[in-house]
PDB file of C-alpha atoms in Angstrom:
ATOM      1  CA  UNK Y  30       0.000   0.000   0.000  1.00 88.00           C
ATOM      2  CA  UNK Y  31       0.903   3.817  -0.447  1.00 90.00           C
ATOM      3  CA  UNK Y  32       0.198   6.684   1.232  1.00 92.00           C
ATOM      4  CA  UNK Y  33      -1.964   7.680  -1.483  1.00 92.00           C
ATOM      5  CA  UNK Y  34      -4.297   4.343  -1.190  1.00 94.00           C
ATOM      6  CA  UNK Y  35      -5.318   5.390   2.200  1.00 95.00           C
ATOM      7  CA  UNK Y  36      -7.806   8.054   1.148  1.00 94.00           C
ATOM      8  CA  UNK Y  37      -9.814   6.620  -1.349  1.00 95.00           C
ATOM      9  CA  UNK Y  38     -10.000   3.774   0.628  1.00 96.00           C
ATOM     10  CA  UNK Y  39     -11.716   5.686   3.874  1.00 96.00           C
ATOM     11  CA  UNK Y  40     -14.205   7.585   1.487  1.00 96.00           C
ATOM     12  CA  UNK Y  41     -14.897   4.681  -0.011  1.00 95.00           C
ATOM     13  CA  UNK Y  42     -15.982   3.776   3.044  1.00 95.00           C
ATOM     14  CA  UNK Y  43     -16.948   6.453   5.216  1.00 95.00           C
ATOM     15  CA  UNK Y  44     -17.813   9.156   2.035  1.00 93.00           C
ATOM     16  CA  UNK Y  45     -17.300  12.821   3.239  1.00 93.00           C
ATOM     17  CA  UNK Y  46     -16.610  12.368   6.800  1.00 95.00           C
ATOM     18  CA  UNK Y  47     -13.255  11.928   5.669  1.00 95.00           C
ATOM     19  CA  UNK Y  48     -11.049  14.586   6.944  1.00 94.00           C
ATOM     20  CA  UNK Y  49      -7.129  14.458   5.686  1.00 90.00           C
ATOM     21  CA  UNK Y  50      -5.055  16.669   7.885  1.00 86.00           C
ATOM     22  CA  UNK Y  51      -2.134  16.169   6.644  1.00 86.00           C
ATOM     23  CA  UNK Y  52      -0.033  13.489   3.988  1.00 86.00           C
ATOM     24  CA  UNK Y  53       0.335  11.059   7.141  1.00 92.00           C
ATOM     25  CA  UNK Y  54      -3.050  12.029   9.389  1.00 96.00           C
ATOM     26  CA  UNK Y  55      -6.777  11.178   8.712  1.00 97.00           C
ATOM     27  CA  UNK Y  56      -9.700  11.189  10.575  1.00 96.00           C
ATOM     28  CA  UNK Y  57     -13.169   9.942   9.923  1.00 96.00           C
ATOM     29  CA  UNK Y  58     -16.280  11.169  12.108  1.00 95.00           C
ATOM     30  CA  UNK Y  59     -19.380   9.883  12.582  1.00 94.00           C
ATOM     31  CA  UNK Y  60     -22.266   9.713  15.010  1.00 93.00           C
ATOM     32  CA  UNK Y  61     -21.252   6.559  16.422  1.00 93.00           C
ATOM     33  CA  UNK Y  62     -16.959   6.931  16.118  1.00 95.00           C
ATOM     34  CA  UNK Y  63     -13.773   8.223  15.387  1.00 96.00           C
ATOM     35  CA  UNK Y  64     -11.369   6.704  13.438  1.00 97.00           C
ATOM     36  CA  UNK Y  65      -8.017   8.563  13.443  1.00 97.00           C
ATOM     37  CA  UNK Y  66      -5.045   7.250  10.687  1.00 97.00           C
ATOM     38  CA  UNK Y  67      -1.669   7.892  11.152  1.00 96.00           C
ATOM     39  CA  UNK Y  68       1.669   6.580   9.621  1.00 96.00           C
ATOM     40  CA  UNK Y  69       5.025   7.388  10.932  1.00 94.00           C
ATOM     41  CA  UNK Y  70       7.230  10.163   9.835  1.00 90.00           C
ATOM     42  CA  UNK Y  71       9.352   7.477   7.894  1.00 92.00           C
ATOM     43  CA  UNK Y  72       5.770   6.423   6.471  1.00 90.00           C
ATOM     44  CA  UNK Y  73       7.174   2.620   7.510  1.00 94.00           C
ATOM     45  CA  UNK Y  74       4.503   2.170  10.414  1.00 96.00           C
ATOM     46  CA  UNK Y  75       0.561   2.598  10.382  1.00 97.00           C
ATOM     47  CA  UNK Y  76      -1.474   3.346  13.407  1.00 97.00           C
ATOM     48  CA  UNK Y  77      -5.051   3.187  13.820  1.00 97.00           C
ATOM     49  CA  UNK Y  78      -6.739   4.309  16.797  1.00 97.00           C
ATOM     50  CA  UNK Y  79     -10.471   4.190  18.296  1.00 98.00           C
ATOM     51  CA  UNK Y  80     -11.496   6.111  21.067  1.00 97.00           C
ATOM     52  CA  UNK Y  81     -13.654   3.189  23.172  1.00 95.00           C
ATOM     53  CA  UNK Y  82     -14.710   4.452  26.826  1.00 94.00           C
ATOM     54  CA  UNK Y  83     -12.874   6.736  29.278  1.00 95.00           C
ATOM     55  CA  UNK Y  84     -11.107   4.919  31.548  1.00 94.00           C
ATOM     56  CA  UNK Y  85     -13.236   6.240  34.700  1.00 93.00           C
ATOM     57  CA  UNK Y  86     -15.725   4.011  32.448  1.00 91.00           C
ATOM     58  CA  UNK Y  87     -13.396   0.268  32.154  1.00 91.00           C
ATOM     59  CA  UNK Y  88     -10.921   0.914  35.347  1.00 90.00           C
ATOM     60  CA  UNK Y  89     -12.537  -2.442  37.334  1.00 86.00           C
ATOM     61  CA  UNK Y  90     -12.868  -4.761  33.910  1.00 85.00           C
ATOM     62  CA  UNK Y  91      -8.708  -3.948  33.314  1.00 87.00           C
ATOM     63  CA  UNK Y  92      -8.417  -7.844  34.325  1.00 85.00           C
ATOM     64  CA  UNK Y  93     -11.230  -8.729  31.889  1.00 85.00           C
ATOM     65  CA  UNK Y  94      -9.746  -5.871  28.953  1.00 88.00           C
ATOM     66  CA  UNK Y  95      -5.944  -7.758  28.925  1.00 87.00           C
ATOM     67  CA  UNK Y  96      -7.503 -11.169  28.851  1.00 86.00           C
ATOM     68  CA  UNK Y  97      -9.352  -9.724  25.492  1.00 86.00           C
ATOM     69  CA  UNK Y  98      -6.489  -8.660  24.441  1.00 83.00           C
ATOM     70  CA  UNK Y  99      -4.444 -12.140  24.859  1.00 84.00           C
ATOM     71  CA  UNK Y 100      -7.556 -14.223  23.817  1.00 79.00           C
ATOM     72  CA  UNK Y 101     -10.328 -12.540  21.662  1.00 79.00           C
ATOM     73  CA  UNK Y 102      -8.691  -9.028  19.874  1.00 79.00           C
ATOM     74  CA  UNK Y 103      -6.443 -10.822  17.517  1.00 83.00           C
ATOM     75  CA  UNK Y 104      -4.818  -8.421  15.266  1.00 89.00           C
ATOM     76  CA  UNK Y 105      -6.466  -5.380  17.439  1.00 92.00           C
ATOM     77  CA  UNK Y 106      -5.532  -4.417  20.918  1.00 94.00           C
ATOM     78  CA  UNK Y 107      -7.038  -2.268  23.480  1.00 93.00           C
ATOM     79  CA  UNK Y 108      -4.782  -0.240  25.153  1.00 95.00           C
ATOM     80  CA  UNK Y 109      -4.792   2.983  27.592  1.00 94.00           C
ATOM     81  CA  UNK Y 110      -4.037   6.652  26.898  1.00 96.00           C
ATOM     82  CA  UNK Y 111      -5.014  10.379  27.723  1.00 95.00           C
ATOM     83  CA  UNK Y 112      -7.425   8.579  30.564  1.00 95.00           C
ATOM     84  CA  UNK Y 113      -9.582   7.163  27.390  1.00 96.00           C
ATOM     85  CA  UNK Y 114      -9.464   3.487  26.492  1.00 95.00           C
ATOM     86  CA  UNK Y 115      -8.767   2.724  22.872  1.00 97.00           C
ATOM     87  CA  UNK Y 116      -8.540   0.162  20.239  1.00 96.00           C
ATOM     88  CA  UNK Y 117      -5.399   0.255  18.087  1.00 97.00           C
ATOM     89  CA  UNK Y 118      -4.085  -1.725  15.079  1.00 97.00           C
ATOM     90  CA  UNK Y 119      -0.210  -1.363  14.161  1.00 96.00           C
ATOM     91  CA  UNK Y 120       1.432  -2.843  11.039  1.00 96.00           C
ATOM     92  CA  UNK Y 121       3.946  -2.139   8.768  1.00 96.00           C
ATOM     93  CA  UNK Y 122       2.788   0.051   6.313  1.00 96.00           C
ATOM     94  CA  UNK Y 123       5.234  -1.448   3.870  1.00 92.00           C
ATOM     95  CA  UNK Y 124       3.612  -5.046   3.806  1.00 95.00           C
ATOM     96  CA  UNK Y 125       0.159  -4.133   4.539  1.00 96.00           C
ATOM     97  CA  UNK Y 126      -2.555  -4.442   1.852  1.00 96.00           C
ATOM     98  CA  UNK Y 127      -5.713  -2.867   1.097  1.00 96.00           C
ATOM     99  CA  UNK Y 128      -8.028  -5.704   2.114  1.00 96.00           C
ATOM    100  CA  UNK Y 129      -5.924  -6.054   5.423  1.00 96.00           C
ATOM    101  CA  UNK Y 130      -6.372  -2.587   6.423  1.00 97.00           C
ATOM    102  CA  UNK Y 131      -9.914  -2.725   5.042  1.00 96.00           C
ATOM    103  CA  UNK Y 132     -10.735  -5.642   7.271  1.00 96.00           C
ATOM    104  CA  UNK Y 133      -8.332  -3.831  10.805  1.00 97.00           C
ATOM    105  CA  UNK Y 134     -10.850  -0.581  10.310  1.00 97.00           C
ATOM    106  CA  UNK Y 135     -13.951  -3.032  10.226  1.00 96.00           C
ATOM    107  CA  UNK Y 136     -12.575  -4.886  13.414  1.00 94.00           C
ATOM    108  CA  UNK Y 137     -12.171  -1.391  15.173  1.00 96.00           C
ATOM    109  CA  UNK Y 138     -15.386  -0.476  14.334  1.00 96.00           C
ATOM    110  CA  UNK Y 139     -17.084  -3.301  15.549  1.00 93.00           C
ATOM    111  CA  UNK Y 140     -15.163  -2.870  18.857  1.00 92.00           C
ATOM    112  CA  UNK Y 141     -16.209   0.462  19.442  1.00 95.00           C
ATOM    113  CA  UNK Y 142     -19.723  -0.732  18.636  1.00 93.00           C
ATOM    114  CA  UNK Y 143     -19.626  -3.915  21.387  1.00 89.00           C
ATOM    115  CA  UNK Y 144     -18.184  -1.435  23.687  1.00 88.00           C
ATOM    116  CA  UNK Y 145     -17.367  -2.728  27.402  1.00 87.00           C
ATOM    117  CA  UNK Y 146     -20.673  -3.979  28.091  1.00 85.00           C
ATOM    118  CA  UNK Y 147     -18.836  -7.912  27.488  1.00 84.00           C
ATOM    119  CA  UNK Y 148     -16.519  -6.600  30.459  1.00 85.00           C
ATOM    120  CA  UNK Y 149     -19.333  -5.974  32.413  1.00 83.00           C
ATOM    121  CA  UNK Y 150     -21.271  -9.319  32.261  1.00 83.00           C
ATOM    122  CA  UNK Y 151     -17.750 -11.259  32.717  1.00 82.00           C
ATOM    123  CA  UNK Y 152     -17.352  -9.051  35.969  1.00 80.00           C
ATOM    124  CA  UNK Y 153     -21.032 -10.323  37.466  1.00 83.00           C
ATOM    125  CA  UNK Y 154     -20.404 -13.730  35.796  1.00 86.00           C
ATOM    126  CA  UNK Y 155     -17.167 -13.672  37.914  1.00 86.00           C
ATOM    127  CA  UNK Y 156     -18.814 -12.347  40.889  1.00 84.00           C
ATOM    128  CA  UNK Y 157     -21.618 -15.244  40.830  1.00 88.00           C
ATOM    129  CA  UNK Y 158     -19.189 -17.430  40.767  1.00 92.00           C
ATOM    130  CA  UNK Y 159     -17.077 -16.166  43.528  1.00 91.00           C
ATOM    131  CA  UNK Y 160     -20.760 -16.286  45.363  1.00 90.00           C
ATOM    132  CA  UNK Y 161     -21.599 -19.818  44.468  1.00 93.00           C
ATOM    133  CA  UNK Y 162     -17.765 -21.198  45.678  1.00 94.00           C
ATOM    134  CA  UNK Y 163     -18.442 -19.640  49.287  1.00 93.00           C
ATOM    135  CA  UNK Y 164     -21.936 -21.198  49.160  1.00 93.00           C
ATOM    136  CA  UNK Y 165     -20.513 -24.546  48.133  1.00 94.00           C
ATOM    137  CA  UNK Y 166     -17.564 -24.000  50.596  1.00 93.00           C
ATOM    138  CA  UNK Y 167     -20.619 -23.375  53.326  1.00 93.00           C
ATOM    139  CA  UNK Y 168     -22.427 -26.623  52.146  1.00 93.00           C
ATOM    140  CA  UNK Y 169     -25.137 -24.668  50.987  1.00 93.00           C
ATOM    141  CA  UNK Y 170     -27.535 -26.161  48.420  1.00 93.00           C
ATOM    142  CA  UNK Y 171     -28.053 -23.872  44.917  1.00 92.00           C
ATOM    143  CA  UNK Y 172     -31.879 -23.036  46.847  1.00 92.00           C
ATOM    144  CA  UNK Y 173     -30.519 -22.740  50.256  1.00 93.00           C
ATOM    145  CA  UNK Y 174     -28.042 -20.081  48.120  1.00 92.00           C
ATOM    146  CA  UNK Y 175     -31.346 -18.269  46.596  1.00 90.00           C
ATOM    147  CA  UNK Y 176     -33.186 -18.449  49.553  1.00 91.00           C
ATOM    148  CA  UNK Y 177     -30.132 -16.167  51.170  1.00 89.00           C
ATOM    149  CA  UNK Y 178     -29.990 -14.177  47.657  1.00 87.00           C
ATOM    150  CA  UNK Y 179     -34.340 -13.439  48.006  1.00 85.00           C
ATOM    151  CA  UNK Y 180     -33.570 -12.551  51.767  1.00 87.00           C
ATOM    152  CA  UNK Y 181     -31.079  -9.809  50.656  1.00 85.00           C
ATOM    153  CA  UNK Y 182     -33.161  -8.536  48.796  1.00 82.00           C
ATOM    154  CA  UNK Y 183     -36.100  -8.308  50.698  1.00 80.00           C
ATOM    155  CA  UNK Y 184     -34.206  -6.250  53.506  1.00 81.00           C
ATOM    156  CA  UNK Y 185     -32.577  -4.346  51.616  1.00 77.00           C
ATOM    157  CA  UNK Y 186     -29.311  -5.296  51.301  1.00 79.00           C
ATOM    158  CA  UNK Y 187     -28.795  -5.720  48.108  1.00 80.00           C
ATOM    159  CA  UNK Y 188     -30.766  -3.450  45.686  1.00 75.00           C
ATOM    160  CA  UNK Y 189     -32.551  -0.898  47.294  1.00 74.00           C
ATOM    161  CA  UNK Y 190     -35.374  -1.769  50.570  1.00 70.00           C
ATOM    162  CA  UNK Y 191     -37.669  -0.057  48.407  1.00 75.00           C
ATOM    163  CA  UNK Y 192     -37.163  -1.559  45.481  1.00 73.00           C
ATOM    164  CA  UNK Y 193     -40.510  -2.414  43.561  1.00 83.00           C
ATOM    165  CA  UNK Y 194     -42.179  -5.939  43.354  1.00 81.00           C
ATOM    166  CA  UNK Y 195     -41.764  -6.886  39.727  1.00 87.00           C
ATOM    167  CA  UNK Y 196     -38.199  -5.313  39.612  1.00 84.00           C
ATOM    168  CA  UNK Y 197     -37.201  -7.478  42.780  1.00 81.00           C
ATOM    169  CA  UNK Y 198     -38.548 -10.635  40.733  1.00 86.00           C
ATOM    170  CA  UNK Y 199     -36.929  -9.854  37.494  1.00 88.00           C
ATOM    171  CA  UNK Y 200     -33.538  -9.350  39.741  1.00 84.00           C
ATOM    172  CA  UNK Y 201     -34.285 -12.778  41.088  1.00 86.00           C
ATOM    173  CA  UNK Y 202     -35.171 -14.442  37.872  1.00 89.00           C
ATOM    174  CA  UNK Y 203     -32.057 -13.300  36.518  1.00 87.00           C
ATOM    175  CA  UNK Y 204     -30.391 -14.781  39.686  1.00 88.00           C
ATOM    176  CA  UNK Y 205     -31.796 -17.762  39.546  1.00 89.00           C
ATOM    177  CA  UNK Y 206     -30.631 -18.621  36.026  1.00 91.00           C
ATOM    178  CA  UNK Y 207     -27.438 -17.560  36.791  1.00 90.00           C
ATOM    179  CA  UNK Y 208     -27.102 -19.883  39.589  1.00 90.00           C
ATOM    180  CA  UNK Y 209     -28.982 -22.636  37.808  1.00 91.00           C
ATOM    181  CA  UNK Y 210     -26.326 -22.262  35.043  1.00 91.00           C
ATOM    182  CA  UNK Y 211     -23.073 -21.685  36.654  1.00 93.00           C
ATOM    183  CA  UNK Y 212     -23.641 -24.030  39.897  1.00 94.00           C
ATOM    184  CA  UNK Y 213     -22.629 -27.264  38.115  1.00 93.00           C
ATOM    185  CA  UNK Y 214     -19.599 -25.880  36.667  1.00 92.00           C
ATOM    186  CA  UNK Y 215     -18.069 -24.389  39.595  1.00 91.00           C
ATOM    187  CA  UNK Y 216     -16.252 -26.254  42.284  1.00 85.00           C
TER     188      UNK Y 216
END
């Protein structure tokens, strides 16, 4: 690829939210993202960058983020800068083709687009779990372990004391499967 590929490539995808700053810098803007483009002054490296979530935002799922990042990102990474967590692709410019860097900007978007909302439900699946092991450690059975979980709730502490009836059953249904699909699989 050349320097000169880049462009028509992004309006070919993006059309006029292209912006070109400079012979090494673009930037595409949209409602939903922003993709910025950059190759190194020696034009030997390209860098592609999406801004995800601040990091006030992902701080407690940093465990969760570097696992992605060894087992699910594969050419993409998430990494951490200016307080803002981003998704970046680096290659050599020199090797890289158009239907590679086509395919990095598609993985970036779709990362922006899941968001951290995966790192969120592998926190609580954690969480039940670490519930479930001190249940199991207590020889509690997985209804003796709900029966606890609807006590909670119904004084208040977890959720809120006030909390109203068909929430507090939703919150328990959503327990309850939890339980009923984790509890065999943890030790």
């Amino acid at each position: 690829m050349t320097p000169e590929e880049i462009t028509p490539i992004l309006k070919n995808l993006f059309g006029e939210t292209v912006k070109e700053s400079s012979s090494d810098v673009w930037e595409v803007e949209t409602e939903k993202f922003r993709l910025l483009v950059l190759l190194s002054e020696d034009n030997n490296w390209l860098r592609m960058l999406i801004p995800i979530a601040p990091i006030t935002d992902v701080r407690q799922f940093l465990e969760q983020i570097l696992e992605a990042n060894f087992d699910n990102t594969q050419e993409i990474r998430y990494a951490l800068h200016q307080n803002v967590l981003w998704g970046v692709f680096q290659h050599n410019f020199l090797t890289i083709v158009p239907e590679d860097f086509t395919a990095a900007i598609k993985r970036l978007v779709d990362l922006k687009e899941e968001g951290i909302d995966s790192f969120f439900q592998a926190l609580i699946e954690s969480r039940i779990v670490q519930i479930i092991q001190a249940a199991k450690m207590q020889g509690q059975t997985q209804e003796a372990t709900l029966k606890n979980l609807e006590r909670f709730y119904a004084e208040g502490l977890m959720g809120e004391i006030d909390m109203e009836p068909e929430i507090r059953e939703k919150t328990l249904a959503a327990w309850r499967f939890q339980l009923e699909r984790l509890w065999p699989e943890v030790n």
